[in-house]
């Protein structure tokens, strides 16, 4: 088996009540694992057999992309949380947010709107363009800025129902509002400063 399920860097109950224990057990331990297993099966005997994950995400399509995209997206998602994060970004990332969105508050509002209004399943992203500026996107299904070649992913909000249904049922807006309480801005700043995932 080539790819493995990355371990959570916090306990399964650590993000509650924003993201509950049962959600993490299913979302990380079952949904994410299924994408990893599917990807390992699908790339066997193809040109992607020994490629790294980002290359597969960038260059594949169809079922291989769907599963590779979901592996990368969930890896970024689960690595972007902390049980006790600082509530706002600072330094160069904050400067870039103000430059593009006006203020941190306006950024949160725009990102939230993108996440809430995405029809069906998908992801809301903040990414860094080649010129260093920031942009938001909404990507259906397994989409991400690596595959669309728009920039470096900084963080994402998973709005597939499996990411919030056990905690919030149909109330996606409540999930997005509570998502901010566990988003680890230090991780986001690291990606922004180091220019890598
Ligand atoms: Mn998910």
XYZ file of N, CA, C and O and ligand atoms in Angstrom:
789
model
N 0.831 -1.209 0.000
C 0.000 0.000 0.000
C 0.866 1.259 0.000
O 1.721 1.429 0.841
N 0.640 2.127 -0.943
C 1.490 3.313 -1.091
C 1.128 4.436 -0.130
O 1.936 4.914 0.625
N -0.103 4.907 -0.215
C -0.506 6.014 0.655
C -1.132 5.459 1.921
O -1.793 4.424 1.899
N -0.888 6.172 3.024
C -1.462 5.740 4.298
C -2.299 6.856 4.891
O -2.077 8.025 4.588
N -3.247 6.465 5.735
C -4.093 7.450 6.405
C -3.230 8.234 7.398
O -2.673 7.648 8.325
N -3.092 9.561 7.207
C -2.309 10.342 8.177
C -3.010 10.333 9.535
O -4.235 10.396 9.602
N -2.224 10.223 10.592
C -2.809 10.231 11.948
C -3.304 11.627 12.308
O -2.713 12.620 11.902
N -4.366 11.684 13.102
C -4.822 12.968 13.629
C -3.797 13.485 14.631
O -3.238 12.708 15.407
N -3.585 14.798 14.622
C -2.588 15.384 15.525
C -3.214 15.837 16.847
O -2.614 16.567 17.621
N -4.467 15.440 17.062
C -5.187 15.789 18.301
C -6.134 14.628 18.585
O -6.378 13.777 17.717
N -6.671 14.601 19.812
C -7.583 13.509 20.173
C -8.928 13.669 19.464
O -9.311 14.794 19.117
N -9.636 12.563 19.236
C -10.902 12.628 18.488
C -11.966 13.486 19.174
O -12.871 13.993 18.509
N -11.838 13.657 20.499
C -12.829 14.482 21.190
C -12.352 15.926 21.360
O -13.073 16.770 21.884
N -11.147 16.229 20.876
C -10.504 17.519 21.201
C -11.156 18.733 20.529
O -10.997 19.847 21.004
N -11.851 18.522 19.414
C -12.412 19.674 18.697
C -13.872 19.932 19.062
O -14.487 20.885 18.559
N -14.434 19.101 19.925
C -15.836 19.270 20.336
C -15.964 20.541 21.180
O -15.023 20.877 21.907
N -17.102 21.241 21.097
C -18.302 20.878 20.348
C -18.315 21.364 18.888
O -19.265 21.073 18.180
N -17.279 22.102 18.444
C -17.307 22.608 17.060
C -17.399 21.449 16.065
O -18.223 21.442 15.152
N -16.516 20.447 16.261
C -16.548 19.214 15.465
C -16.487 18.065 16.456
O -15.481 17.889 17.155
N -17.549 17.302 16.551
C -17.689 16.295 17.603
C -16.871 15.027 17.365
O -16.395 14.758 16.262
N -16.753 14.257 18.435
C -15.975 13.016 18.413
C -16.481 12.042 17.345
O -15.706 11.467 16.581
N -17.798 11.858 17.305
C -18.361 10.888 16.357
C -18.108 11.329 14.912
O -17.806 10.512 14.038
N -18.219 12.623 14.679
C -17.927 13.149 13.333
C -16.488 12.835 12.952
O -16.217 12.346 11.844
N -15.550 13.100 13.874
C -14.141 12.848 13.548
C -13.882 11.359 13.337
O -13.121 10.977 12.452
N -14.522 10.524 14.150
C -14.316 9.079 13.986
C -14.781 8.602 12.617
O -14.085 7.829 11.952
N -15.928 9.086 12.171
C -16.429 8.684 10.855
C -15.676 9.384 9.726
O -15.273 8.758 8.745
N -15.504 10.686 9.897
C -14.957 11.488 8.796
C -13.490 11.133 8.538
O -13.086 10.888 7.400
N -12.712 11.080 9.610
C -11.299 10.736 9.457
C -11.114 9.227 9.325
O -10.450 8.744 8.406
N -11.718 8.488 10.234
C -11.452 7.051 10.317
C -12.133 6.209 9.247
O -11.683 5.091 8.981
N -13.206 6.732 8.637
C -13.907 5.939 7.615
C -13.919 6.613 6.246
O -13.457 6.036 5.265
N -14.424 7.842 6.163
C -14.481 8.496 4.844
C -13.076 8.716 4.262
O -12.802 8.346 3.120
N -12.207 9.332 5.057
C -10.843 9.623 4.582
C -10.120 8.315 4.252
O -9.491 8.175 3.193
N -10.252 7.328 5.130
C -9.599 6.034 4.896
C -10.055 5.403 3.579
O -9.248 4.826 2.838
N -11.343 5.536 3.275
C -11.862 4.962 2.031
C -11.214 5.613 0.807
O -10.848 4.924 -0.155
N -11.041 6.935 0.849
C -10.380 7.612 -0.277
C -8.938 7.123 -0.434
O -8.449 6.931 -1.547
N -8.243 6.943 0.701
C -6.853 6.458 0.663
C -6.804 5.056 0.047
O -6.002 4.785 -0.862
N -7.679 4.176 0.510
C -7.693 2.799 -0.002
C -8.068 2.754 -1.482
O -7.458 2.016 -2.269
N -9.083 3.554 -1.848
C -9.482 3.598 -3.266
C -8.331 4.063 -4.142
O -8.064 3.488 -5.196
N -7.644 5.116 -3.692
C -6.545 5.661 -4.485
C -5.452 4.616 -4.682
O -4.964 4.419 -5.798
N -5.083 3.926 -3.603
C -4.044 2.896 -3.697
C -4.424 1.822 -4.711
O -3.583 1.367 -5.496
N -5.696 1.441 -4.733
C -6.145 0.427 -5.681
C -6.137 0.940 -7.112
O -5.711 0.243 -8.037
N -6.593 2.184 -7.276
C -6.760 2.736 -8.627
C -5.437 3.022 -9.342
O -5.365 2.943 -10.573
N -4.406 3.406 -8.596
C -3.145 3.775 -9.272
C -2.271 2.572 -9.597
O -1.329 2.689 -10.369
N -2.592 1.432 -9.035
C -1.792 0.229 -9.305
C -1.717 -0.041 -10.800
O -2.735 -0.105 -11.495
N -0.500 -0.140 -11.308
C -0.323 -0.449 -12.725
C -0.518 0.730 -13.656
O -0.517 0.563 -14.871
N -0.719 1.936 -13.111
C -0.842 3.122 -13.968
C 0.432 3.955 -13.880
O 1.309 3.684 -13.057
N 0.488 5.023 -14.698
C 1.673 5.901 -14.668
C 1.792 6.641 -13.344
O 2.821 7.252 -13.064
N 0.731 6.604 -12.521
C 0.766 7.302 -11.237
C 1.240 6.412 -10.094
O 1.285 6.849 -8.949
N 1.582 5.178 -10.419
C 1.901 4.181 -9.388
C 2.947 4.676 -8.395
O 2.846 4.411 -7.209
N 3.971 5.404 -8.880
C 4.976 5.868 -7.924
C 5.100 7.383 -7.890
O 6.108 7.926 -7.438
N 4.052 8.073 -8.346
C 4.058 9.543 -8.322
C 3.698 10.046 -6.930
O 3.039 9.347 -6.156
N 4.133 11.278 -6.606
C 3.715 11.844 -5.319
C 2.285 12.367 -5.431
O 1.763 12.566 -6.530
N 1.671 12.597 -4.279
C 0.242 12.915 -4.245
C -0.089 14.192 -5.026
O -1.058 14.223 -5.789
N 0.724 15.238 -4.842
C 0.416 16.499 -5.532
C 0.478 16.335 -7.053
O -0.326 16.919 -7.775
N 1.426 15.540 -7.538
C 1.518 15.291 -8.981
C 0.268 14.556 -9.468
O -0.301 14.910 -10.516
N -0.167 13.561 -8.716
C -1.378 12.822 -9.116
C -2.574 13.769 -9.156
O -3.348 13.778 -10.117
N -2.705 14.611 -8.118
C -3.836 15.546 -8.061
C -3.798 16.505 -9.251
O -4.822 16.801 -9.861
N -2.612 16.967 -9.595
C -2.478 17.948 -10.677
C -2.772 17.321 -12.038
O -3.410 17.927 -12.889
N -2.332 16.088 -12.232
C -2.318 15.539 -13.589
C -3.370 14.473 -13.902
O -3.513 14.083 -15.055
N -4.089 14.031 -12.893
C -5.053 12.956 -13.156
C -6.441 13.516 -13.424
O -6.700 14.703 -13.230
N -7.333 12.639 -13.864
C -8.748 13.003 -13.930
C -9.588 11.773 -13.616
O -9.046 10.718 -13.264
N -10.902 11.903 -13.713
C -11.783 10.766 -13.464
C -11.662 10.238 -12.050
O -11.428 10.987 -11.108
N -11.780 8.920 -11.915
C -11.816 8.303 -10.587
C -10.513 8.500 -9.822
O -10.518 8.702 -8.601
N -9.387 8.450 -10.523
C -8.109 8.647 -9.821
C -8.064 10.051 -9.233
O -7.740 10.246 -8.058
N -8.453 11.057 -10.038
C -8.464 12.418 -9.486
C -9.452 12.542 -8.341
O -9.137 13.149 -7.302
N -10.642 11.995 -8.480
C -11.641 12.133 -7.403
C -11.091 11.649 -6.071
O -11.277 12.283 -5.034
N -10.397 10.529 -6.094
C -9.868 9.971 -4.845
C -8.584 10.662 -4.400
O -8.409 10.947 -3.216
N -7.694 10.994 -5.344
C -6.457 11.704 -4.982
C -6.787 13.095 -4.445
O -6.202 13.549 -3.452
N -7.731 13.775 -5.098
C -8.147 15.103 -4.635
C -8.693 15.027 -3.225
O -8.342 15.824 -2.351
N -9.529 14.028 -2.976
C -10.104 13.888 -1.635
C -9.039 13.534 -0.596
O -9.128 13.963 0.557
N -8.008 12.777 -0.977
C -6.931 12.466 -0.027
C -6.176 13.754 0.317
O -5.947 14.063 1.493
N -5.820 14.520 -0.692
C -5.085 15.777 -0.424
C -5.956 16.757 0.375
O -5.501 17.350 1.360
N -7.204 16.924 -0.046
C -8.087 17.886 0.628
C -8.287 17.534 2.095
O -8.219 18.396 2.969
N -8.530 16.248 2.363
C -8.740 15.849 3.764
C -7.453 15.949 4.572
O -7.484 16.262 5.755
N -6.314 15.704 3.938
C -5.043 15.845 4.655
C -4.871 17.300 5.093
O -4.537 17.579 6.250
N -5.124 18.239 4.179
C -5.010 19.664 4.520
C -6.041 20.029 5.588
O -5.729 20.701 6.572
N -7.269 19.575 5.394
C -8.369 19.898 6.321
C -8.043 19.453 7.743
O -8.049 20.255 8.670
N -7.717 18.173 7.919
C -7.509 17.666 9.284
C -6.234 18.228 9.916
O -6.126 18.279 11.134
N -5.269 18.652 9.090
C -4.040 19.253 9.651
C -4.211 20.735 9.960
O -3.269 21.377 10.417
N -5.377 21.286 9.671
C -5.588 22.727 9.874
C -6.358 23.042 11.150
O -6.821 24.165 11.314
N -6.507 22.058 12.028
C -7.282 22.290 13.254
C -6.407 22.207 14.491
O -5.409 21.481 14.525
N -6.838 22.922 15.507
C -6.220 22.829 16.827
C -7.322 23.002 17.856
O -8.253 23.774 17.642
N -7.228 22.291 18.992
C -8.242 22.449 20.032
C -8.236 23.858 20.639
O -9.257 24.315 21.127
N -7.093 24.536 20.596
C -7.049 25.886 21.197
C -6.204 26.822 20.326
O -5.122 27.235 20.704
N -6.719 27.140 19.137
C -5.952 27.984 18.216
C -6.039 29.452 18.600
O -6.936 29.847 19.338
N -5.108 30.254 18.066
C -5.302 31.707 18.185
C -6.441 32.090 17.243
O -6.630 31.451 16.197
N -7.199 33.091 17.606
C -8.456 33.338 16.898
C -8.292 34.147 15.610
O -9.228 34.234 14.818
N -7.108 34.761 15.418
C -6.903 35.558 14.202
C -5.488 35.363 13.671
O -4.576 35.123 14.451
N -5.327 35.517 12.364
C -3.967 35.468 11.810
C -3.223 36.754 12.143
O -3.842 37.741 12.545
N -1.905 36.741 11.951
C -1.132 37.952 12.198
C -0.055 38.088 11.120
O 0.018 37.274 10.196
N 0.779 39.108 11.236
C 1.936 39.286 10.353
C 1.581 39.404 8.885
O 0.578 40.008 8.517
N 2.408 38.772 8.049
C 2.273 38.911 6.597
C 0.953 38.343 6.069
O 0.388 38.850 5.107
N 0.467 37.271 6.695
C -0.808 36.707 6.245
C -1.946 37.692 6.512
O -2.802 37.911 5.647
N -1.943 38.294 7.694
C -2.986 39.276 8.012
C -2.915 40.459 7.040
O -3.956 40.922 6.551
N -1.693 40.897 6.738
C -1.524 41.991 5.761
C -2.158 41.612 4.420
O -2.866 42.410 3.808
N -1.873 40.387 3.957
C -2.403 39.940 2.659
C -3.928 39.824 2.702
O -4.608 40.116 1.709
N -4.473 39.399 3.839
C -5.935 39.302 3.984
C -6.564 40.697 3.902
O -7.552 40.912 3.201
N -5.955 41.660 4.598
C -6.490 43.032 4.571
C -6.411 43.623 3.171
O -7.316 44.323 2.728
N -5.314 43.319 2.485
C -5.125 43.868 1.140
C -6.213 43.359 0.187
O -6.749 44.109 -0.622
N -6.558 42.097 0.290
C -7.522 41.517 -0.645
C -8.976 41.721 -0.206
O -9.855 41.925 -1.037
N -9.228 41.629 1.123
C -10.620 41.591 1.587
C -11.037 42.816 2.412
O -12.199 42.933 2.771
N -10.099 43.693 2.737
C -10.436 44.879 3.534
C -10.105 44.693 5.002
O -9.352 45.448 5.577
N -10.683 43.645 5.595
C -10.411 43.368 7.006
C -10.567 41.868 7.239
O -11.130 41.147 6.404
N -10.101 41.418 8.405
C -10.261 40.002 8.739
C -11.744 39.634 8.821
O -12.162 38.573 8.357
N -12.543 40.544 9.386
C -13.993 40.301 9.489
C -14.642 40.133 8.124
O -15.470 39.238 7.924
N -14.263 41.004 7.193
C -14.850 40.905 5.844
C -14.402 39.617 5.140
O -15.167 38.998 4.403
N -13.139 39.226 5.392
C -12.661 37.965 4.826
C -13.508 36.792 5.332
O -13.956 35.946 4.557
N -13.720 36.753 6.661
C -14.498 35.636 7.226
C -15.904 35.589 6.631
O -16.438 34.522 6.356
N -16.466 36.767 6.439
C -17.807 36.816 5.873
C -17.819 36.272 4.443
O -18.682 35.463 4.087
N -16.852 36.683 3.637
C -16.807 36.212 2.242
C -16.517 34.719 2.151
O -17.107 34.009 1.345
N -15.590 34.263 2.987
C -15.266 32.832 2.974
C -16.500 32.032 3.396
O -16.845 31.010 2.786
N -17.153 32.505 4.455
C -18.361 31.826 4.949
C -19.436 31.745 3.883
O -20.056 30.699 3.690
N -19.629 32.844 3.176
C -20.630 32.862 2.102
C -20.289 31.822 1.041
O -21.173 31.129 0.533
N -19.004 31.752 0.681
C -18.580 30.785 -0.335
C -18.888 29.365 0.134
O -19.411 28.538 -0.621
N -18.581 29.078 1.394
C -18.785 27.727 1.927
C -20.271 27.376 2.011
O -20.684 26.268 1.677
N -21.063 28.337 2.441
C -22.493 28.069 2.660
C -23.242 27.964 1.342
O -24.168 27.169 1.196
N -22.837 28.774 0.347
C -23.618 28.834 -0.893
C -23.187 27.793 -1.930
O -23.795 27.691 -2.989
N -22.142 27.027 -1.640
C -21.726 25.999 -2.603
C -22.830 24.948 -2.714
O -23.217 24.344 -1.719
N -23.339 24.761 -3.906
C -24.438 23.817 -4.092
C -23.913 22.389 -4.101
O -22.995 22.064 -4.846
N -24.487 21.533 -3.261
C -24.060 20.136 -3.233
C -22.787 19.961 -2.431
O -22.540 20.670 -1.466
N -21.950 19.006 -2.852
C -20.753 18.650 -2.099
C -19.522 19.340 -2.664
O -19.386 19.486 -3.871
N -18.632 19.740 -1.783
C -17.399 20.355 -2.262
C -16.634 21.039 -1.156
O -16.801 20.704 0.026
N -15.813 21.998 -1.545
C -14.848 22.618 -0.638
C -14.752 24.110 -0.893
O -14.770 24.540 -2.042
N -14.606 24.877 0.193
C -14.247 26.294 0.072
C -12.764 26.409 0.395
O -12.270 25.766 1.327
N -12.058 27.212 -0.390
C -10.601 27.327 -0.252
C -10.134 28.756 -0.102
O -10.684 29.654 -0.739
N -9.081 28.939 0.687
C -8.261 30.146 0.598
C -6.941 29.682 0.013
O -6.364 28.696 0.487
N -6.478 30.354 -1.026
C -5.203 29.958 -1.620
C -4.356 31.183 -1.957
O -4.851 32.311 -2.032
N -3.068 30.934 -2.146
C -2.100 31.993 -2.450
C -1.707 31.894 -3.918
O -1.231 30.849 -4.365
N -1.907 32.964 -4.638
C -1.565 32.966 -6.058
C -0.054 33.153 -6.231
O 0.655 33.530 -5.301
N 0.430 32.931 -7.448
C 1.866 33.041 -7.714
C 2.420 34.429 -7.390
O 3.583 34.565 -7.016
N 1.595 35.450 -7.530
C 2.070 36.815 -7.225
C 2.015 37.130 -5.730
O 2.273 38.261 -5.318
N 1.656 36.150 -4.908
C 1.661 36.331 -3.456
C 0.335 36.815 -2.881
O 0.165 36.861 -1.667
N -0.614 37.171 -3.755
C -1.907 37.648 -3.253
C -2.838 36.482 -2.938
O -2.583 35.336 -3.328
N -3.923 36.771 -2.237
C -4.852 35.735 -1.795
C -6.107 35.701 -2.650
O -6.504 36.710 -3.207
N -6.723 34.526 -2.709
C -8.010 34.403 -3.394
C -8.827 33.287 -2.763
O -8.286 32.386 -2.137
N -10.135 33.402 -2.934
C -11.068 32.372 -2.457
C -11.571 31.578 -3.642
O -11.679 32.113 -4.745
N -11.928 30.332 -3.402
C -12.652 29.613 -4.446
C -13.603 28.602 -3.832
O -13.451 28.211 -2.678
N -14.581 28.244 -4.613
C -15.499 27.158 -4.269
C -15.264 26.082 -5.294
O -15.279 26.366 -6.489
N -15.020 24.872 -4.808
C -14.717 23.790 -5.745
C -15.693 22.649 -5.492
O -15.837 22.195 -4.368
N -16.365 22.173 -6.542
C -17.276 21.047 -6.345
C -16.504 19.735 -6.136
O -15.345 19.613 -6.566
N -17.129 18.790 -5.471
C -16.608 17.422 -5.322
C -15.207 17.390 -4.728
O -15.033 17.779 -3.595
N -14.194 16.949 -5.499
C -12.840 16.816 -4.945
C -11.930 17.973 -5.363
O -10.718 17.909 -5.183
N -12.490 19.029 -5.914
C -11.698 20.108 -6.492
C -10.808 20.824 -5.497
O -11.104 20.877 -4.300
N -9.719 21.372 -5.988
C -8.787 22.143 -5.159
C -7.876 22.989 -6.054
O -7.808 22.777 -7.266
N -7.169 23.950 -5.450
C -6.320 24.852 -6.247
C -5.105 24.166 -6.879
O -4.500 24.732 -7.792
N -4.742 22.977 -6.409
C -3.628 22.247 -7.033
C -4.083 21.728 -8.392
O -3.408 21.907 -9.408
N -5.254 21.107 -8.431
C -5.771 20.564 -9.685
C -6.113 21.678 -10.676
O -5.836 21.556 -11.869
N -6.697 22.760 -10.183
C -7.074 23.854 -11.098
C -5.883 24.761 -11.404
O -6.008 25.701 -12.184
N -4.740 24.482 -10.784
C -3.493 25.232 -10.998
C -3.659 26.718 -10.764
O -3.132 27.559 -11.495
N -4.424 27.049 -9.715
C -4.657 28.467 -9.418
C -3.737 28.973 -8.318
O -3.563 30.173 -8.168
N -3.159 28.082 -7.524
C -2.261 28.550 -6.473
C -1.995 27.514 -5.400
O -2.335 26.343 -5.546
N -1.379 27.993 -4.309
C -1.037 27.126 -3.173
C -2.191 27.120 -2.172
O -2.573 28.174 -1.663
N -2.759 25.947 -1.868
C -3.839 25.897 -0.887
C -3.343 26.338 0.483
O -2.270 25.924 0.920
N -4.113 27.196 1.171
C -3.736 27.614 2.534
C -4.598 26.923 3.580
O -4.118 26.492 4.611
N -5.908 26.860 3.337
C -6.785 26.018 4.153
C -8.091 25.813 3.409
O -8.366 26.491 2.413
N -8.881 24.862 3.908
C -10.139 24.545 3.243
C -11.215 24.233 4.267
O -10.922 23.838 5.397
N -12.452 24.419 3.841
C -13.583 23.976 4.659
C -14.344 22.929 3.843
O -14.804 23.206 2.738
N -14.440 21.751 4.399
C -15.154 20.638 3.759
C -16.649 20.858 3.961
O -17.105 20.910 5.098
N -17.397 21.028 2.878
C -18.842 21.171 3.040
C -19.622 19.985 2.466
O -20.810 20.088 2.186
N -18.940 18.853 2.299
C -19.686 17.610 2.073
C -20.514 17.360 3.341
O -20.030 17.584 4.456
N -21.711 16.865 3.200
C -22.552 16.669 4.393
C -21.901 15.773 5.441
O -22.135 15.935 6.634
N -21.051 14.830 5.016
C -20.453 13.922 6.005
C -19.566 14.669 7.006
O -19.244 14.137 8.047
N -19.175 15.905 6.681
C -18.300 16.647 7.592
C -19.069 17.344 8.705
O -18.473 17.782 9.683
N -20.386 17.469 8.572
C -21.130 18.201 9.614
C -22.468 17.592 10.012
O -23.089 18.011 10.978
N -22.940 16.578 9.289
C -24.316 16.130 9.506
C -24.577 15.584 10.911
O -25.623 15.836 11.504
N -23.616 14.853 11.468
C -23.822 14.279 12.803
C -23.915 15.370 13.879
O -24.619 15.212 14.868
N -23.205 16.466 13.680
C -23.225 17.559 14.660
C -24.330 18.577 14.391
O -24.899 19.134 15.317
N -24.585 18.854 13.126
C -25.441 20.002 12.787
C -26.625 19.638 11.886
O -27.378 20.522 11.499
N -26.772 18.365 11.507
C -27.786 17.942 10.535
C -27.714 18.834 9.297
O -26.670 18.951 8.716
N -28.805 19.518 8.955
C -28.809 20.300 7.720
C -28.253 21.721 7.894
O -28.223 22.494 6.940
N -27.801 22.074 9.097
C -27.426 23.471 9.371
C -25.952 23.748 9.012
O -25.108 23.920 9.876
N -25.691 23.812 7.736
C -24.318 24.017 7.280
C -23.753 25.347 7.799
O -22.575 25.452 8.132
N -24.604 26.382 7.861
C -24.126 27.702 8.310
C -23.593 27.636 9.744
O -22.605 28.306 10.077
N -24.237 26.832 10.593
C -23.771 26.703 11.989
C -22.417 25.997 12.046
O -21.546 26.342 12.832
N -22.266 24.997 11.185
C -20.969 24.300 11.099
C -19.879 25.275 10.676
O -18.800 25.337 11.285
N -20.147 26.066 9.643
C -19.129 26.999 9.142
C -18.783 28.028 10.219
O -17.615 28.368 10.424
N -19.779 28.498 10.940
C -19.525 29.474 12.003
C -18.619 28.890 13.091
O -17.721 29.556 13.600
N -18.845 27.630 13.427
C -18.043 26.992 14.490
C -16.688 26.494 13.992
O -15.759 26.312 14.782
N -16.573 26.298 12.694
C -15.309 25.914 12.059
C -14.195 26.893 12.441
O -13.062 26.506 12.728
N -14.536 28.192 12.495
C -13.521 29.213 12.831
C -12.940 28.994 14.220
O -11.811 29.385 14.484
N -13.709 28.377 15.114
C -13.249 28.223 16.506
C -12.112 27.220 16.642
O -11.413 27.208 17.654
N -11.943 26.356 15.648
C -10.881 25.340 15.725
C -9.853 25.441 14.589
O -8.914 24.646 14.528
N -10.039 26.422 13.706
C -9.063 26.594 12.618
C -7.745 27.116 13.191
O -7.723 28.131 13.887
N -6.661 26.431 12.866
C -5.347 26.751 13.431
C -4.612 27.756 12.533
O -3.961 27.373 11.559
N -4.709 29.023 12.885
C -4.101 30.069 12.040
C -2.592 29.932 11.943
O -1.981 30.403 10.981
N -1.961 29.322 12.946
C -0.501 29.145 12.861
C -0.133 28.216 11.702
O 0.853 28.434 11.000
N -0.937 27.172 11.488
C -0.700 26.259 10.355
C -0.882 27.002 9.035
O -0.111 26.821 8.092
N -1.905 27.837 8.978
C -2.189 28.578 7.747
C -1.047 29.551 7.453
O -0.579 29.665 6.314
N -0.567 30.214 8.498
C 0.560 31.148 8.338
C 1.818 30.417 7.861
O 2.550 30.931 7.007
N 2.057 29.228 8.409
C 3.223 28.428 7.984
C 3.182 28.152 6.479
O 4.191 28.302 5.780
N 2.019 27.736 5.982
C 1.897 27.450 4.542
C 2.124 28.719 3.732
O 2.781 28.706 2.691
N 1.556 29.820 4.213
C 1.673 31.093 3.495
C 3.136 31.545 3.434
O 3.624 31.954 2.374
N 3.847 31.474 4.558
C 5.231 31.949 4.633
C 6.190 30.991 3.898
O 7.073 31.431 3.157
N 6.017 29.683 4.107
C 6.958 28.704 3.542
C 6.654 28.321 2.094
O 7.424 27.598 1.467
N 5.488 28.780 1.599
C 5.099 28.438 0.230
C 5.020 26.963 -0.047
O 5.368 26.504 -1.127
N 4.620 26.186 0.942
C 4.387 24.761 0.692
C 3.371 24.192 1.668
O 3.140 24.764 2.723
N 2.834 23.077 1.292
C 1.827 22.421 2.138
C 2.468 21.776 3.351
O 3.614 21.381 3.307
Mn -14.880 15.035 3.900
